[in-house]
XYZ file of C-alpha atoms in Angstrom:
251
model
C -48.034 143.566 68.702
C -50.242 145.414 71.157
C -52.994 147.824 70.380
C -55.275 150.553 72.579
C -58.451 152.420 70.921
C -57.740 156.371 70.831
C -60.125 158.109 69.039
C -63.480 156.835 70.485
C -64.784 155.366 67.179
C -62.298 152.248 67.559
C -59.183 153.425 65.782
C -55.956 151.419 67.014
C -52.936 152.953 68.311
C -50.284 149.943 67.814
C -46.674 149.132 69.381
C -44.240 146.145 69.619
C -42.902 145.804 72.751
C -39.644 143.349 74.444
C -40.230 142.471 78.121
C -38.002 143.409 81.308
C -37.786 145.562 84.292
C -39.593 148.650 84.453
C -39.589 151.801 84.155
C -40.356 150.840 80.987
C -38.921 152.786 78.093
C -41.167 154.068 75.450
C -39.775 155.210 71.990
C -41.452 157.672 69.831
C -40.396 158.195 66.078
C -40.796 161.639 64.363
C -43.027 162.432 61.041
C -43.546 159.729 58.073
C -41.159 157.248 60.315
C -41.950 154.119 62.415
C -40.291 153.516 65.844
C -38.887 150.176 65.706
C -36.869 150.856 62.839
C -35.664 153.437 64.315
C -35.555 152.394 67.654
C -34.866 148.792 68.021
C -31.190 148.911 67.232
C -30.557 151.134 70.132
C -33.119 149.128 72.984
C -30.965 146.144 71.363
C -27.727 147.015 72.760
C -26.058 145.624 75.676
C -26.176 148.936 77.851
C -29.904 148.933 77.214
C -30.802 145.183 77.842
C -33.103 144.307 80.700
C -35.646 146.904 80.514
C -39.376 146.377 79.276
C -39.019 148.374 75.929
C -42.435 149.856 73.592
C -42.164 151.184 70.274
C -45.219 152.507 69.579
C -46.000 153.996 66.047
C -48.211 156.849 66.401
C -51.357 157.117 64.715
C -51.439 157.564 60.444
C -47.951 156.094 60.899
C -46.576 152.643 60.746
C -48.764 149.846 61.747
C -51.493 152.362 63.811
C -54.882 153.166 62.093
C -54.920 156.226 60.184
C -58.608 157.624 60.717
C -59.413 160.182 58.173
C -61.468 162.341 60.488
C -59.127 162.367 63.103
C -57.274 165.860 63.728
C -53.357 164.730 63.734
C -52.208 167.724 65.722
C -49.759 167.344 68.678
C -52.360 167.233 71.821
C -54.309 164.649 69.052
C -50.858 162.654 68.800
C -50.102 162.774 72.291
C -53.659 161.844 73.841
C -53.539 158.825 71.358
C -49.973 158.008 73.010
C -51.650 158.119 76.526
C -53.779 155.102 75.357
C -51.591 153.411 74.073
C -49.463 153.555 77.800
C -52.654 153.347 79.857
C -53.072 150.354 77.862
C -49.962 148.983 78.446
C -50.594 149.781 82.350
C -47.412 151.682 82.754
C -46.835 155.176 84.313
C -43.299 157.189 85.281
C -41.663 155.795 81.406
C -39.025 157.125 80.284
C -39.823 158.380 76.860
C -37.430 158.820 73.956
C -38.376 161.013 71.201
C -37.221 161.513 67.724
C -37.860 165.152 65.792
C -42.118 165.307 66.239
C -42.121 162.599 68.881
C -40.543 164.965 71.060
C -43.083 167.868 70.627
C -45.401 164.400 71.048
C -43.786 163.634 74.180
C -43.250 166.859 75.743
C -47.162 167.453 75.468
C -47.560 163.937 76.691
C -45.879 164.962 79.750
C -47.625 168.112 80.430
C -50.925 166.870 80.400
C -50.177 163.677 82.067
C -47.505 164.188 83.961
C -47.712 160.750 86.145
C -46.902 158.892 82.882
C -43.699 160.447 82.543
C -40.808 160.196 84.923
C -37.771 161.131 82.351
C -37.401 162.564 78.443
C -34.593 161.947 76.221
C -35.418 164.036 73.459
C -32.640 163.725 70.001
C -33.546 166.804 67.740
C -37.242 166.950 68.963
C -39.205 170.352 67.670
C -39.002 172.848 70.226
C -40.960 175.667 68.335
C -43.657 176.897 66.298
C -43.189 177.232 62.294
C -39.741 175.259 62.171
C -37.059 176.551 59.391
C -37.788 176.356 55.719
C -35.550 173.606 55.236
C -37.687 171.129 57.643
C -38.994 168.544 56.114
C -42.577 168.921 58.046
C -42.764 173.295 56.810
C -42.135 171.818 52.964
C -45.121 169.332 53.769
C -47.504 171.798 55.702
C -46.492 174.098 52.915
C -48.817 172.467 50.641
C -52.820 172.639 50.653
C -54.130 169.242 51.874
C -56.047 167.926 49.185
C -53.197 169.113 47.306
C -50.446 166.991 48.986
C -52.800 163.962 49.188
C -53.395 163.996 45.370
C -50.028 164.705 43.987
C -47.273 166.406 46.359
C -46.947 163.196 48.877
C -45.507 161.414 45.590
C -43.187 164.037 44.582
C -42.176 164.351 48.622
C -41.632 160.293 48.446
C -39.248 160.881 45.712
C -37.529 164.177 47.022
C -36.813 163.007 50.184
C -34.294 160.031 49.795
C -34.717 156.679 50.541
C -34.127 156.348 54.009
C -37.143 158.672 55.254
C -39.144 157.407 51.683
C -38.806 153.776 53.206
C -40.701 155.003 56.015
C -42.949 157.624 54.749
C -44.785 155.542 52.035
C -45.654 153.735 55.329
C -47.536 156.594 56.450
C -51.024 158.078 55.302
C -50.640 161.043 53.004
C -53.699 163.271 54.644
C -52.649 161.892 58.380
C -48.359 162.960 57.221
C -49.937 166.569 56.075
C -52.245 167.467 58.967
C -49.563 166.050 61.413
C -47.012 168.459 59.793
C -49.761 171.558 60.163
C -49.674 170.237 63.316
C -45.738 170.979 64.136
C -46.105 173.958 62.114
C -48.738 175.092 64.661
C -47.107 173.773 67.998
C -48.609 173.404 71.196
C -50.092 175.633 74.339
C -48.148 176.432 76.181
C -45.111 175.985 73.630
C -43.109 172.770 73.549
C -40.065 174.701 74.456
C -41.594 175.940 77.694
C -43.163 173.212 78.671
C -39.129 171.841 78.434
C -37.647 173.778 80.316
C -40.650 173.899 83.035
C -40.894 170.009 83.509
C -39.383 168.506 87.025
C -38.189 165.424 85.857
C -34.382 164.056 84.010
C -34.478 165.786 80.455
C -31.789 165.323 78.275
C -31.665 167.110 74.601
C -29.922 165.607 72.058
C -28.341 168.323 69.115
C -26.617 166.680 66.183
C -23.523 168.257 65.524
C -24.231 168.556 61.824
C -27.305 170.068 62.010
C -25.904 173.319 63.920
C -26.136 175.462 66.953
C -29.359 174.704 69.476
C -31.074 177.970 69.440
C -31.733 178.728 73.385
C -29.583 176.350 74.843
C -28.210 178.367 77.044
C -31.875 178.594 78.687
C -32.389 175.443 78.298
C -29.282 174.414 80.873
C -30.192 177.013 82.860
C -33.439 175.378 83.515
C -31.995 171.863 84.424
C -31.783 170.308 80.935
C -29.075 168.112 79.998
C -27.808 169.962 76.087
C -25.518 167.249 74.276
C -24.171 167.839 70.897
C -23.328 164.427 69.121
C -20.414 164.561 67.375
C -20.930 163.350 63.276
C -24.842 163.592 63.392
C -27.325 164.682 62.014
C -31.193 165.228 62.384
C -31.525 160.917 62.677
C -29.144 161.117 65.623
C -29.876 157.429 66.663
C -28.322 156.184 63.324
C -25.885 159.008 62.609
C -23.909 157.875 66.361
C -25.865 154.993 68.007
C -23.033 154.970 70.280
C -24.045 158.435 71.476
C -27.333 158.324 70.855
C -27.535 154.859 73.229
C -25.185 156.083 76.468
C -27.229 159.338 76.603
C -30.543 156.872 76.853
C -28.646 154.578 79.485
C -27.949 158.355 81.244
C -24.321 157.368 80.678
C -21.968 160.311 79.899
């Protein structure tokens, strides 16, 4: 386990990490997960193997601190990610970003774009205020101090055990601001800052969860649009096949 300070007052930003050849690849989960468990089945396959792999848990989540004066918005999540790969001395990564992770990594790789040479992005949030049925606007629907005392136990129990094996992992205030956060998105927007980037960006759309809204725009501006057949929003488990040739660019 590595570690890098983010926040100035000595709060930790943690990862795991496998050695190998770089570019390394970096692997960001989305809200009230942790990125090895959702992550280190794919790095693990043979396609994959060779390559110095990080799965970093951003911070309230997993194994990273979870100050309580600490913002949790996207530019918060992704300036705390930028330690954590200044830290681990690595620039031009290839990032690969579940649901929030994405919005984490695409505003990762605005503001620093030399630590970011490719994006492979499965379901990441592309907009402000995401659907009703998202499981960060049912969270951010909630008054803070009112999800922290009551609603983050209900949520555990609503959710299904999959995400709630994961999520009880993750502070309750950190889980709420960091779904404000989403709700609010980024400047510019995550989508445009997509479809403006010059590097290799692939998008991956589970077939289950529906049409891509611009996607057409979106492969007009250079971005590789794949819809995995039999998945869902948790792509990487849904088809690791898939989900593992579209990291390896295979396909």
């Amino acid at each position: 386990m590595e570690q890098a300070e983010f926040d100035g007052r000595g709060s930790r930003i943690r990862w795991t990490e496998t050695p190998g050849a770089e570019p390394a690849r970096v692997y960001v989960h989305g809200l009230g997960s942790v990125s090895a468990v959702y992550h280190a089945h794919i790095a693990a396959r043979p396609e994959l193997a060779g390559r110095r792999s990080l799965f970093v848990d951003l911070p309230g989540h997993g194994i990273s601190d979870r100050p309580q004066d600490f913002g949790y918005t996207l530019e918060d999540h992704a300036g705390a990610l930028a330690a954590a790969l200044d830290a681990a001395g690595l620039t031009g990564a290839e990032l690969i970003a579940h649901s929030m992770g994405g919005a984490v990594a695409l505003v990762l790789a605005h503001r620093r774009p030399e630590l970011v040479s490719r994006l492979v992005l499965a379901e990441a949030n592309l907009d402000a205020f995401p659907p009703p049925s998202a499981g960060s606007s049912g969270i951010a629907a909630h008054e803070e101090d009112d999800f922290v005392d009551g609603a983050y136990a209900r949520v555990l129990q609503s959710v299904g055990p999959l995400w709630a094996a994961t999520m009880r992992l993750a502070d309750p205030r950190a889980l709420h601001r960091s779904a404000v956060g989403l709700r609010n998105g980024s400047e510019p927007p995550m989508r445009a800052i997509l479809e403006a980037l010059p590097v290799d960006r692939v998008y991956l759309q589970g077939e289950l969860s529906g049409e891509l809204e611009g996607r057409e725009a979106l492969r007009a501006a250079g971005v590789r649009v794949v819809t995995v057949p039999g998945a869902g929003h948790n792509v990487m488990f849904d088809n690791p096949d898939a989900f593992a040739a579209a990291v390896a660019g295979q396909g």
